Structure formats: structure tokens, C-alpha cells
Coordinates of C-alpha atoms in Angstrom, one line a residue:
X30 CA 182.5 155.8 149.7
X31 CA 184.9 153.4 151.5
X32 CA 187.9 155.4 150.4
X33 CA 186.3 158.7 152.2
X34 CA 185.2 157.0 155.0
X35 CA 189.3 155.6 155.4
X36 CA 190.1 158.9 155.1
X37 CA 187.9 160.8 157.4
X38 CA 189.0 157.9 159.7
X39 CA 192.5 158.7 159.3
X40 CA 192.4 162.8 159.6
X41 CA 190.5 162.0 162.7
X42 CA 192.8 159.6 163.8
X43 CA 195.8 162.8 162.9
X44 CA 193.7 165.0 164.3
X45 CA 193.0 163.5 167.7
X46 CA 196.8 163.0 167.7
X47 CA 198.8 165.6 167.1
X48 CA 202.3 164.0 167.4
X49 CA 200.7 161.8 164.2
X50 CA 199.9 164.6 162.0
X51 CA 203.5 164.8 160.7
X52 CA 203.8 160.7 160.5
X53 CA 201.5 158.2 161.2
X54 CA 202.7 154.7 162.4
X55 CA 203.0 151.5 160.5
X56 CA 200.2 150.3 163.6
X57 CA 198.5 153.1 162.8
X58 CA 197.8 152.4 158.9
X59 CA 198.2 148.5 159.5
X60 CA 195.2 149.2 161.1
X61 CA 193.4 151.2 158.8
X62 CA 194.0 148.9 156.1
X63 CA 192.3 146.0 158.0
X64 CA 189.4 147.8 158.4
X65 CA 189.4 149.0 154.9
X66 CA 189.2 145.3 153.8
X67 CA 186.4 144.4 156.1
X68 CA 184.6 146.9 154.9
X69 CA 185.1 146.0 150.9
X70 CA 184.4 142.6 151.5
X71 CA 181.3 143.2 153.4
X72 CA 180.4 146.0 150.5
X73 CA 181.0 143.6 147.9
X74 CA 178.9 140.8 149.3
X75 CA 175.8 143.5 149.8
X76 CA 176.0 144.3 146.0
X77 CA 176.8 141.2 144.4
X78 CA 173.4 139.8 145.9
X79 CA 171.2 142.7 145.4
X80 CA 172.4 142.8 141.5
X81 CA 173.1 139.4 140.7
X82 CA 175.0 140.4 138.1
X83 CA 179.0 139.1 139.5
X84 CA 180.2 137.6 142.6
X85 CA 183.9 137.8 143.6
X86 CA 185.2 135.4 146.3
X87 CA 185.7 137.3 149.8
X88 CA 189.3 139.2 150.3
X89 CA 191.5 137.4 152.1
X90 CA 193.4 139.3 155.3
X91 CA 196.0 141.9 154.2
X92 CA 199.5 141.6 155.8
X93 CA 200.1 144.4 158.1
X94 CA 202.4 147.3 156.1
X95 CA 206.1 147.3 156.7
X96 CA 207.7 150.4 158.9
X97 CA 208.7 151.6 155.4
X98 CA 205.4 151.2 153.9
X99 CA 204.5 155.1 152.5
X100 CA 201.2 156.6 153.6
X101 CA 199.6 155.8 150.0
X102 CA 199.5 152.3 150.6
X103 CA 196.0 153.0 152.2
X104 CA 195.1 154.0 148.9
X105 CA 196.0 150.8 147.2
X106 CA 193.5 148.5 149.0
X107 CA 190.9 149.1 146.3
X108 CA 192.8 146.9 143.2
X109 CA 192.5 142.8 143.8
X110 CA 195.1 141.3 146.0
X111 CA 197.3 139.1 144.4
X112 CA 195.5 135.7 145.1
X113 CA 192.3 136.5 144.9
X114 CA 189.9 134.3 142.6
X115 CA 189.1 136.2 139.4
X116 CA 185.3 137.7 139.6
X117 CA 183.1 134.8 137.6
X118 CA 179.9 135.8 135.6
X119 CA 176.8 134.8 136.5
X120 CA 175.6 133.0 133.5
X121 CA 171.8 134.7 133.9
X122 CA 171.5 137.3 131.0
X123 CA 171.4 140.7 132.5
X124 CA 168.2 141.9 131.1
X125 CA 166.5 139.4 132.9
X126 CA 165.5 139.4 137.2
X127 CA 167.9 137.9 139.1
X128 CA 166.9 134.5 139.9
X129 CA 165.8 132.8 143.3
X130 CA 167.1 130.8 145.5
X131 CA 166.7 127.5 144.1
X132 CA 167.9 128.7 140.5
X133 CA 171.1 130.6 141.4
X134 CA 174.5 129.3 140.8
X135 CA 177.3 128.0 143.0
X136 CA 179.4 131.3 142.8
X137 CA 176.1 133.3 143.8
X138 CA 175.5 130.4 147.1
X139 CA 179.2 130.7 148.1
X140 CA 179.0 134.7 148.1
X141 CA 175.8 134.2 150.4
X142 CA 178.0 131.8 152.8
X143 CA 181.4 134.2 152.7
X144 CA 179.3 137.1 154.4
X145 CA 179.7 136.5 158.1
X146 CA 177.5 140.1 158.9
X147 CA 174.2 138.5 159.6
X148 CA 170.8 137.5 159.0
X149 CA 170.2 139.1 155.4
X150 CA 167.4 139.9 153.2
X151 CA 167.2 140.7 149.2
X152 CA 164.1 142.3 147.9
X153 CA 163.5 141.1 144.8
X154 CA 160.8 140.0 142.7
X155 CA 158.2 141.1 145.2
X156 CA 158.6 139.1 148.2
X157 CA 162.0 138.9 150.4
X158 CA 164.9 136.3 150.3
X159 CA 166.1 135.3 153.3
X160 CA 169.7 134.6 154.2
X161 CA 170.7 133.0 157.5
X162 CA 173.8 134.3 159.5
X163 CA 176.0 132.1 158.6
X164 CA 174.9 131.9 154.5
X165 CA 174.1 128.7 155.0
X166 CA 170.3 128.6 154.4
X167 CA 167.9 131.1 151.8
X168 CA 164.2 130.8 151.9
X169 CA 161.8 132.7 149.8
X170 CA 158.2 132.6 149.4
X171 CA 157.1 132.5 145.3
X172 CA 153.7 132.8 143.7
X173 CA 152.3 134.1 140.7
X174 CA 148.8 135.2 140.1
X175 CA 146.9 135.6 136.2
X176 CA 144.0 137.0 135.8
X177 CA 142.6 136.6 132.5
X178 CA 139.4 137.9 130.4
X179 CA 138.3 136.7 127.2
X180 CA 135.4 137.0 124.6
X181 CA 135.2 135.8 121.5
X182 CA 133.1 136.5 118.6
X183 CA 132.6 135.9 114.8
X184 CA 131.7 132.1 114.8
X185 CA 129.0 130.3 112.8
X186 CA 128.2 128.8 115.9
X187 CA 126.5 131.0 119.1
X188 CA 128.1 128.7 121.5
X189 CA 131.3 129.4 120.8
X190 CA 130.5 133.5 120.9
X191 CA 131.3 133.7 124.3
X192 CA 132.5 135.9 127.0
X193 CA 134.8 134.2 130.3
X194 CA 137.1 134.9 132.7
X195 CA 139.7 132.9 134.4
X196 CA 142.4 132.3 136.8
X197 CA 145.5 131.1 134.6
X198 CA 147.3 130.3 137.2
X199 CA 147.1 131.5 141.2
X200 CA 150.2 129.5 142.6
X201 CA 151.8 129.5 146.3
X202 CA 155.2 127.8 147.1
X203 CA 158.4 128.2 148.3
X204 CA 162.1 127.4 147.3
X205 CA 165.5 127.7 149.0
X206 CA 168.6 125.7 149.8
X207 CA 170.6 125.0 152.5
X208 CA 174.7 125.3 151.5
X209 CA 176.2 125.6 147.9
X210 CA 174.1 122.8 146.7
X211 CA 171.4 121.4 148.3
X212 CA 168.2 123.3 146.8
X213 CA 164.7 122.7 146.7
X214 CA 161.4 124.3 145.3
X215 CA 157.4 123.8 145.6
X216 CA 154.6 124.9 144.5
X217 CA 151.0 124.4 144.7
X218 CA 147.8 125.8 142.4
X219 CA 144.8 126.8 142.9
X220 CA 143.3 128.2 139.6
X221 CA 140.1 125.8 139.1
X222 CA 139.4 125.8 142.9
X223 CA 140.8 122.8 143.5
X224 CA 144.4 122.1 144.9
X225 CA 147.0 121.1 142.4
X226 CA 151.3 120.2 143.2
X227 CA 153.2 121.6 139.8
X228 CA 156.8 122.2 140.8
X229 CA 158.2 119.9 143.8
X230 CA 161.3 118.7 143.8
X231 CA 164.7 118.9 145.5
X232 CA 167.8 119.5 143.8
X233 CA 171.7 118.8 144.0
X234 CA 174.1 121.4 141.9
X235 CA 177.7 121.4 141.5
X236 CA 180.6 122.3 139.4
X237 CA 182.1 119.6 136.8
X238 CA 185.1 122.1 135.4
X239 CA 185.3 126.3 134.9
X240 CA 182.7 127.1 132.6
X241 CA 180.8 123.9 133.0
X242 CA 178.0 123.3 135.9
X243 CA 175.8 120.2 136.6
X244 CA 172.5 119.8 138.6
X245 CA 170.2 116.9 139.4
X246 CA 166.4 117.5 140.4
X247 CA 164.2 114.7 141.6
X248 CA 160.8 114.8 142.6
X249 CA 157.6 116.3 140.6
X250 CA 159.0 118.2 137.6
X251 CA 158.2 120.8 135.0
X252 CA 158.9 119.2 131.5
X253 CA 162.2 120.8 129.3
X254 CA 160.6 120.5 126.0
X255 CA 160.8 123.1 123.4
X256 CA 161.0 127.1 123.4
X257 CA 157.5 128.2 125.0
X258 CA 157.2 124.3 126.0
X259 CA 160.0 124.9 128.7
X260 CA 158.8 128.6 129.7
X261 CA 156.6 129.1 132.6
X262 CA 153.1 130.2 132.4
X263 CA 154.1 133.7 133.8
X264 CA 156.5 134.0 131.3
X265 CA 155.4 133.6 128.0
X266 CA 155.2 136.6 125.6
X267 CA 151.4 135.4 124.8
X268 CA 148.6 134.7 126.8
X269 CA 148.5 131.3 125.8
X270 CA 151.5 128.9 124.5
X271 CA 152.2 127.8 121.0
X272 CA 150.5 124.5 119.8
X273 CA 153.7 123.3 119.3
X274 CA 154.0 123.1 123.3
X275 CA 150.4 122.6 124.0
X276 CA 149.6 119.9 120.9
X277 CA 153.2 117.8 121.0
X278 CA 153.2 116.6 124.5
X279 CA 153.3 113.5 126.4
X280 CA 150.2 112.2 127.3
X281 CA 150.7 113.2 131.2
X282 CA 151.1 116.6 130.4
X283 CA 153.4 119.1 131.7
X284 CA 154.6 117.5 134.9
X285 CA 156.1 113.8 135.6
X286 CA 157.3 112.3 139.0
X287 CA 161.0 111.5 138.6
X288 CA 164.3 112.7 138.0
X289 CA 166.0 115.3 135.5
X290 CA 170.0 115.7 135.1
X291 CA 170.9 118.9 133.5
X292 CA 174.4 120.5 132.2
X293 CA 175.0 124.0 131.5
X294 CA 177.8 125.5 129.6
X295 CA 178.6 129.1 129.1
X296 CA 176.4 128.5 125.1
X297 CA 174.0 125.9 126.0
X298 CA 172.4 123.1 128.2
X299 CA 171.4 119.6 128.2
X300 CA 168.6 117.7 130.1
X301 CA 167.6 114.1 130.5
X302 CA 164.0 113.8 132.3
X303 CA 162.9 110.8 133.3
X304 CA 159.8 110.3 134.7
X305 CA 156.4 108.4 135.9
X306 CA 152.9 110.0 135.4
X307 CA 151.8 113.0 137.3
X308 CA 151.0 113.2 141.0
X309 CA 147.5 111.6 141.9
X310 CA 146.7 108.8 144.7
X311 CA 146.9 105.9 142.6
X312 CA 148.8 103.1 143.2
X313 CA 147.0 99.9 142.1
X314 CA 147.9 100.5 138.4
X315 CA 151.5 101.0 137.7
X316 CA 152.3 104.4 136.2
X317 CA 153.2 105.4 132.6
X318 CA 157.1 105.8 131.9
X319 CA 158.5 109.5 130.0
X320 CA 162.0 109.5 128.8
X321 CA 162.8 112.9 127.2
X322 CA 166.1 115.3 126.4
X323 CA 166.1 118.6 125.5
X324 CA 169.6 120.7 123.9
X325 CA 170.2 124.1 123.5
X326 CA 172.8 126.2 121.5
X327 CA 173.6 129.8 121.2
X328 CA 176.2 129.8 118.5
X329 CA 176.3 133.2 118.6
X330 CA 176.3 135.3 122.0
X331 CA 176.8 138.5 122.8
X332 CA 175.9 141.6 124.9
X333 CA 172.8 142.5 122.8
X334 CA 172.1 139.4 120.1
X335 CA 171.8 135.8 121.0
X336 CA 171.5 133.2 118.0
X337 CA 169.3 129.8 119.6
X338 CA 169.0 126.6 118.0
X339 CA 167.2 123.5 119.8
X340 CA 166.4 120.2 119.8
X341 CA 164.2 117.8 121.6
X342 CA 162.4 114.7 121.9
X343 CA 160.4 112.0 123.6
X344 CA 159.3 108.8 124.1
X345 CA 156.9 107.2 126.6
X346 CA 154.7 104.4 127.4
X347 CA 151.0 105.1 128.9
X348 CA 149.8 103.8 131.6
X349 CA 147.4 100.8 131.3
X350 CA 145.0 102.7 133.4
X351 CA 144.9 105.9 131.2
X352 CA 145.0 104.4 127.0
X353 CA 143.1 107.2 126.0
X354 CA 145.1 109.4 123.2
X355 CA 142.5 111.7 122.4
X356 CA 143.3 115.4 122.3
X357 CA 141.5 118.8 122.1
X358 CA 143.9 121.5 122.1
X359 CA 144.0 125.4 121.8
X360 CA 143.7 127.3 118.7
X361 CA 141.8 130.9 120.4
X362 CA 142.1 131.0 123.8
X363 CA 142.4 128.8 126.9
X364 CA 139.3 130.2 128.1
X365 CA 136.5 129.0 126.2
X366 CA 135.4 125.3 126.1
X367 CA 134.3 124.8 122.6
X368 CA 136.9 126.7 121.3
X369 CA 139.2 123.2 120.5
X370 CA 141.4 121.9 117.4
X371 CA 139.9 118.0 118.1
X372 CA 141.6 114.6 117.7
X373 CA 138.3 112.9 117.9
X374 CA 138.4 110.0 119.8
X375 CA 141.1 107.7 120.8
X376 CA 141.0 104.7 123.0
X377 CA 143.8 101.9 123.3
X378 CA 146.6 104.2 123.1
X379 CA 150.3 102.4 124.0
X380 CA 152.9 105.1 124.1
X381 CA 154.0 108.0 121.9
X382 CA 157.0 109.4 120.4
X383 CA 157.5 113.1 119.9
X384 CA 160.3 115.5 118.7
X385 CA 160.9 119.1 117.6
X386 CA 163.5 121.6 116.4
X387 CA 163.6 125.6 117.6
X388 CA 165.5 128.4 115.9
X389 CA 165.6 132.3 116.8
X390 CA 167.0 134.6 118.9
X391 CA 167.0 138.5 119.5
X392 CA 169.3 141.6 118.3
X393 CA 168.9 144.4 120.4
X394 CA 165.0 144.8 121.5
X395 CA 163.5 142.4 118.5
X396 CA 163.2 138.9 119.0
X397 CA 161.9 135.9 116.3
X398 CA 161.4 132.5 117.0
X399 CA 160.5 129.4 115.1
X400 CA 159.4 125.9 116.4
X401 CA 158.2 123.4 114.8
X402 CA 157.5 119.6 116.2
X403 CA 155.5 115.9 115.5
X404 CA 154.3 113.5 117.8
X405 CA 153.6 109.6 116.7
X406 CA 150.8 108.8 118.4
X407 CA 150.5 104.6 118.9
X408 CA 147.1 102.6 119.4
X409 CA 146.2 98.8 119.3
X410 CA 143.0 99.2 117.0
X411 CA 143.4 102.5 115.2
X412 CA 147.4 102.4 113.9
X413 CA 149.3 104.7 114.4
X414 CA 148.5 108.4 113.7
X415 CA 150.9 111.6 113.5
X416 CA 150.2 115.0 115.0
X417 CA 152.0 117.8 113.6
X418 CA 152.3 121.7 114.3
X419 CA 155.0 124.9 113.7
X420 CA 154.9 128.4 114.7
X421 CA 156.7 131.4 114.3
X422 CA 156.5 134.1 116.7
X423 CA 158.5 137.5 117.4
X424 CA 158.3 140.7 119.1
X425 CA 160.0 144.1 119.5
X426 CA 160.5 146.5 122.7
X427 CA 159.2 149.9 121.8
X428 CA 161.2 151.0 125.1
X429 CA 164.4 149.5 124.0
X430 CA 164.2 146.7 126.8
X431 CA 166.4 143.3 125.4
X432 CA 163.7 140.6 125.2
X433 CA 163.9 138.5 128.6
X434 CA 165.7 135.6 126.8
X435 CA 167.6 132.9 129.9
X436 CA 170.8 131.9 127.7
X437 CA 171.1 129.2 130.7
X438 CA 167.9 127.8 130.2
X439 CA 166.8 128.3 126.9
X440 CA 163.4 130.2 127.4
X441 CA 162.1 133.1 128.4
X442 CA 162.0 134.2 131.9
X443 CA 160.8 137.5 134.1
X444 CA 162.5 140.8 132.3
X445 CA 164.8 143.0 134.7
X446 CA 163.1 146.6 133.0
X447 CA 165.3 149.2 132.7
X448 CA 163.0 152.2 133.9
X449 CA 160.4 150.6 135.5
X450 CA 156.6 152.5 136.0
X451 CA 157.3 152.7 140.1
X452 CA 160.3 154.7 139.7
X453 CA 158.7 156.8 137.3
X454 CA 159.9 155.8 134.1
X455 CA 157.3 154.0 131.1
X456 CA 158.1 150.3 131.8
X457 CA 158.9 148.0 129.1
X458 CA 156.0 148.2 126.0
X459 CA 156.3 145.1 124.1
X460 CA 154.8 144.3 120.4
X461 CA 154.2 140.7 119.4
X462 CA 152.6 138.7 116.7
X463 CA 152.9 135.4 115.9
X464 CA 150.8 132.5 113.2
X465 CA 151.1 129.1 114.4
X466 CA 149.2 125.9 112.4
X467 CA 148.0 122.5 114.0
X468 CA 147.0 118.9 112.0
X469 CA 145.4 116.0 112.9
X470 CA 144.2 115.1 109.8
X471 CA 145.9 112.0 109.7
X472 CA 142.7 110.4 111.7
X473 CA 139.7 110.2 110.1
X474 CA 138.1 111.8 112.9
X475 CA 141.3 114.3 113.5
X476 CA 140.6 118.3 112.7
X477 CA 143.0 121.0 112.0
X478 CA 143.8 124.9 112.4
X479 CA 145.3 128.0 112.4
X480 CA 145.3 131.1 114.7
X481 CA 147.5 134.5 113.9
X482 CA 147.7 136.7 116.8
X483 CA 149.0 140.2 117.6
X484 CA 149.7 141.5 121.3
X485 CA 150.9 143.8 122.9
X486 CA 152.4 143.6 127.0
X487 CA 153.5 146.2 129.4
X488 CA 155.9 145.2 131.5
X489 CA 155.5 147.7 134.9
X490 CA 158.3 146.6 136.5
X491 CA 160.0 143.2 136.7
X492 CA 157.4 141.1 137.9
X493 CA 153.9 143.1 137.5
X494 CA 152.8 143.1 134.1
X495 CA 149.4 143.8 131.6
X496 CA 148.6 141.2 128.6
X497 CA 146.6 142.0 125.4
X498 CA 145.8 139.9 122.3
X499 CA 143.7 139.6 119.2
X500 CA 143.8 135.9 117.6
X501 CA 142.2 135.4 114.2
X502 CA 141.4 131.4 114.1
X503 CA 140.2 129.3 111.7
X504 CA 139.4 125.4 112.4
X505 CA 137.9 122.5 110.6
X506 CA 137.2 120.0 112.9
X507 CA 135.7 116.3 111.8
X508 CA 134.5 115.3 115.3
X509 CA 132.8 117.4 118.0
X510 CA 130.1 119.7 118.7
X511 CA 131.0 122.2 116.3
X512 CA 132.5 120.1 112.9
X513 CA 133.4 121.7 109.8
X514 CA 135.0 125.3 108.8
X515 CA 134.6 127.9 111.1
X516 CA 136.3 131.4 111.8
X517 CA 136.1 134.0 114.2
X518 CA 138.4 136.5 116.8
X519 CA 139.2 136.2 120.3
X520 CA 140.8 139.0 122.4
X521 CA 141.9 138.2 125.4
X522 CA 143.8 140.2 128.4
X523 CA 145.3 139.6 131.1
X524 CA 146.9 141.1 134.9
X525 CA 149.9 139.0 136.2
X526 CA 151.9 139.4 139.1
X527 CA 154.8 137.0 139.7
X528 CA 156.4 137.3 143.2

């Protein structure tokens, strides 16, 4: 299109002229060409941010033709100047949404700044990103909201035969940056009608060497632990994570106040979190200290398979004012009470220590993954006592989507569907199944269990999406309202739009 709109320009210019229709002169095409290059550069800028795909450094001036310059030198605008920088690849897989604001790059930042045009706004995921004139600053609004429905039935015991629904999540926030590297994010929930800060934090990002990028967050932080552990809640390709993420945790949780390092690489990434106990409004009792890292590899890479192997690990210290180390975790479903793998429990607790290995990956639509981890739990009556779980999980895209894998990151993050349901194509239609296993047997009081689950999602577009799954479980718990063996099923759905 810019090539026929230099050419209508220049038979109009020949035609408004007749003394140039025989030959038009070097001021003439000196300046076509400059406006040719304007145009590029402002055409390139447009479609690097709406695709998020590559990002090429602006076009610098072009030297007015000699007098001996022929008339086809218009023509050869289009090829890269010599001097240019080379395009660089944005290291976000290209199956998955492009990201926001306070996740994109330095390349995708200095494209924002190089166009001069304006005030500018992407439409993304749902809501708009906002670019000041200069490229300075981007703002955008994020939120997610699950809506979940559960029942459950089959148990030896009527109160666990239940029927709920719940609000997984129903987050507002915001994130944006302000240059090449300042960034920030934050987010606040509202799921048990009560106001909860997850993500805040502000962030620093730079580039060590080609190839090799750094940033540093600060402030309250989501933990990078694990496959599914380091995936967000609107993200995961179940309903509810594996017990590997929800059962080998630090005693805080999800979230720590502090301060997280990461590197990236163009196969991997390494974090080091460090951090205090969630946010609350205590400060008479000092705070519990979490130190954890968190590596990933993809040994193999390419445009359709991805090999991941991971490792991770962590140590903390509880806080004198929270010693309690008992646990009831997940086995069928967030959304029923009684529905627990119990620790029994645990009082006098002085730290932990937990670690856990990942392998997987994805060849064309089908993806597997395996985690397994074990968590030393520390006491000053009881001993010590280990927790352990594993899972193995996969699916497959009956649409031919490539499973929504973030090679930067790790984890899973919001698919980019090829033909999504508002353009009138089928979405992406997504098959999963997955057996995970969880023991606390090594307490006297600890119990232990297994769930398999099948699912299936359908992805709408990139950021609107409809949950099913059916979980067998079985548990045998020592401690509790509902103690020995016991079996049942639990489907569960769920509505989610992330914005």
C-alpha cells in the first residue's frame, strides 16, 4: 500500500506538471522518497505494536538522490537501509496474546517511544493500552473475572455431597511504565467479598548483552515456583492447580513482600525472590523471611515443539506470630470445604524447606507435563515431617491451536487463537486429563490422596474462555471431620474472562 500510494503521488505530481511527465527532478523524487520513509516508519510502528510479534528500530533519514539517481530509486525504499538495526524477536511465543505493558520487552518499549504520531491505543486483550505522544508512558487497565460452579457427589459422607458456586478470582488493577524501563503493575481481589492486594510491585528492566535481558521487581510479588505454581489463576489448563503447587508452598502462600531479580535468555530464565510475609497491618511481630529460585530450560526450541526442564526451591523461616504448619489442601475442587487432603494439626512450626523438578513440553497442539516436589516441614515438639506430591498432566488442541506455553517465563499464559468464535471461526477446543497424588503420612495425624481429572476448555477468543472437569478423588485422611477412605466425583465448570 505505501508503494501505490508513492505512485499515485507521483503520476499526480506528472500529471499536474506536464513539463515533468518526460523527467521528473532529482527535488522532485528527493522528495518523494522522504515521504515514502515517513510513511514506513510510521507503518511499521502501527504493526509492530498491534502484533507483537517483531519490532524494527525507526528508519533513519534518507539522503536526497543524486541528479543522476534513475526514477527506480523510489522503488528501492522498501529493502532496509544500510545501518539500520537488524529486526529483533520478541521472545513471547507467538501462539500466545501479546503481553501488556508491564511484561513487554525493551525492543517492544523503544518502538512505543520511536513513534512521534501521537497519542496511541492497542486493543488487546479486552481493554485498551494507552500510549502517550511522545512513547514515553503506557497505561492499561487489567482484571480477570472466574466464575465457577461445582457439585460433587459419591462420598460416604452427605456433607461432603455438595453443590457451590464461587468467585475464583474477580481482580481489578492496572500496569504500565513510563520509558524503556521503569514498569509497574497492581492488582487488587475481590472474590470472598473482602478486599485483597495480589500483584503490586514496580519493576526496573534492562539489557545485559544481545540475547540476554535482566529485570528487578520489588514490592508485593507473585511466587516463581514450579510449572502451574508460577501460572496465574486465569491461566491454568484446569480449574484448580496441581498439588504440587497448592501442597509444596511456603507457609505465606502465594505472595511475599520483597524483591525478585530475574534473567532471561533466548532458552530459559532465572529468578531469585526474596521476601517477607504477605501484606497485612502488622507490625509488632517481625515478619517471616522466604528465599526461593526458580530455573528454566528449553533444550529444545522450535516453531512448533518446545522441550522444558525446571528446577526450584525454597527455604524460609516463619514468623514467630504465625508457627502454625498445619495444612488442608485440594484433592476435588476449591469449592467445597470438607473436600481437604489434611495435615492434622501442627503448632510450633520454625521454617520449611521445599524443592521440586518439572519436565514436559508440547509438539504441535499436544502438550505433557510432569512435576513432582517435597517440602520439609520443621517444628519444635513434633520433628520434622515431609510432605510430598507429583503430577502428570497433558492436553491436546482438537483445533490445531499450539498450547499457550511462555518460553520466557516458563508457564502457561493467555492463548493468541487462531480463528477465534467472534470472527466466526470455532475457537480453540482443548482436551486435558491429568492424575496427580499427595502424602502426609509421615505425621501420625497426616492423610493422603489422589484425584484423576479430565477436562475439556473452549478458548472463544484470546481472553474469554469456558472450563469443564470431572475429578475422580480418593482420600484417607487421619484427622478431621471426615477420617478414613473415602471416594467420590466432582465436576466443576467455569466462565473466565481476562482483560
Amino acid at each position: 500500500m505505501t508503494f501505490l500510494h508513492g505512485s499515485c503521488a507521483l503520476i499526480a505530481l506528472v500529471t499536474a506538471t506536464p513539463a515533468l511527465a518526460q523527467t521528473p527532478t532529482p527535488a522532485d523524487l528527493a522528495e518523494l522518497v522522504r515521504q515514502q520513509a515517513a510513511e514506513i516508519a510510521v507503518l511499521k510502528a502501527r504493526l509492530d505494536r498491534i502484533e507483537g510479534s517483531t519490532v524494527t528500530a525507526a528508519a533513519p533519514a534518507l539522503p536526497a538522490p543524486s541528479v543522476a539517481a534513475p526514477p527506480v530509486a523510489v522503488a528501492q525504499v522498501a529493502p532496509p537501509v544500510q545501518g539500520t538495526q537488524p529486526r529483533r524477536t520478541v521472545p513471547f511465543a507467538p501462539q500466545l496474546a501479546p503481553p501488556g505493558p508491564a511484561d513487554r520487552n525493551v525492543a517492544q518499549a523503544e518502538a512505543a517511544r520511536d513513534n512521534p504520531s501521537g497519542l496511541t491505543t492497542e486493543w488487546g486483550a479486552g481493554l485498551p493500552v494507552f500510549h502517550s505522544a511522545d512513547g514515553v508512558y503506557t497505561f492499561k487497565p487489567r482484571g480477570r473475572i472466574l466464575t465457577d460452579v461445582s457439585t460433587t457427589f459419591g462420598s460416604d459422607y452427605a456433607g461432603r455431597n455438595l453443590t457451590t458456586t464461587g468467585m475464583r478470582a474477580l481482580r481489578l488493577g492496572l500496569e504500565g511504565g513510563v520509558g524503556t524501563h521503569f514498569f509497574y503493575q497492581f492488582e487488587a481481589d475481590f472474590s470472598e467479598n473482602e478486599v485483597d492486594v495480589v500483584t503490586a510491585f514496580m519493576g526496573w528492566r534492562n539489557r545485559i548483552a544481545p540475547g540476554i535481558d535482566y529485570d528487578v521487581r520489588v514490592g508485593h510479588l507473585f511466587n516463581d515456583r514450579g510449572f502451574e505454581g508460577s501460572t496465574g489463576s486465569d491461566s491454568t489448563p484446569f480449574l484448580e492447580r496441581t498439588v504440587v503447587a497448592t501442597a509444596i508452598i511456603p507457609q505465606r502462600g502465594f505472595y511475599g513482600l520483597g524483591v525478585m531479580p530475574r534473567v532471561f535468555w533466548k532458552t530459559g530464565h532465572a529468578s531469585l525472590t526474596v521476601t517477607g510475609d504477605r501484606v497485612d497491618g502488622s507490625q509488632t511481630v517481625g515478619d517471616g523471611r522466604t528465599v526461593l529460585a526458580r530455573a528454566h530450560w528449553n533444550p529444545i526450541k522450535t516453531d512448533d515443539a518446545v522441550l522444558h526442564l525446571g528446577a526450584w526451591g525454597f527455604d524460609e523461616a516463619v514468623s514467630p506470630a504465625n508457627t502454625a504448619l498445619t495444612r488442608n489442601t485440594v484433592i476435588g475442587g476449591r469449592f467445597n470445604g470438607g473436600l481437604r487432603v489434611s495435615s492434622g494439626t501442627l503448632l510450633g512450626g520454625t521454617g520449611t524447606t521445599g524443592y521440586g523438578l518439572e519436565l514436559g513440553g508440547y509438539r504441535g497442539p499436544l502438550w505433557l507435563m510432569a512435576e513432582a516436589g517435597r517440602r520439609e516441614a520443621r517444628t519444635v515438639a513434633n520433628g520434622d515431617f515431609d510432605s510430598k506430591a507429583w503430577s502428570v498432566s497433558g492436553g491436546f488442541f482438537l483445533t490445531g491451536d499450539l498450547p499457550p506455553y511462555n518460553p520466557r517465563l516458563g508457564s502457561f499464559g493467555q492463548p493468541k487463537v487462531k480463528r477465534p468464535t467472534f470472527d466466526g471461526g470455532p475457537g480453540a477446543i482443548e482436551l486435558t486429563a491429568r492424575y496427580e497424588s499427595l502424602d502426609y503420612t509421615d505425621l501420625l495425624t497426616g492423610g493422603e490422596g489422589w484425584a484423576g481429572t479430565i477436562g475439556v476448555n473452549w478458548y472463544l477468543n484470546s481472553f474469554t474462555r469456558f472450563q469443564l472437569n470431572a475429578i475422580h478423588w480418593d482420600t484417607d485422611n487421619r484427622a478431621g471431620a471426615y477420617t478414613g477412605g473415602d471416594a467420590g466425583q466432582t465436576v466443576s465448570g467455569r466462565v473466565a474472562v481476562t482483560f
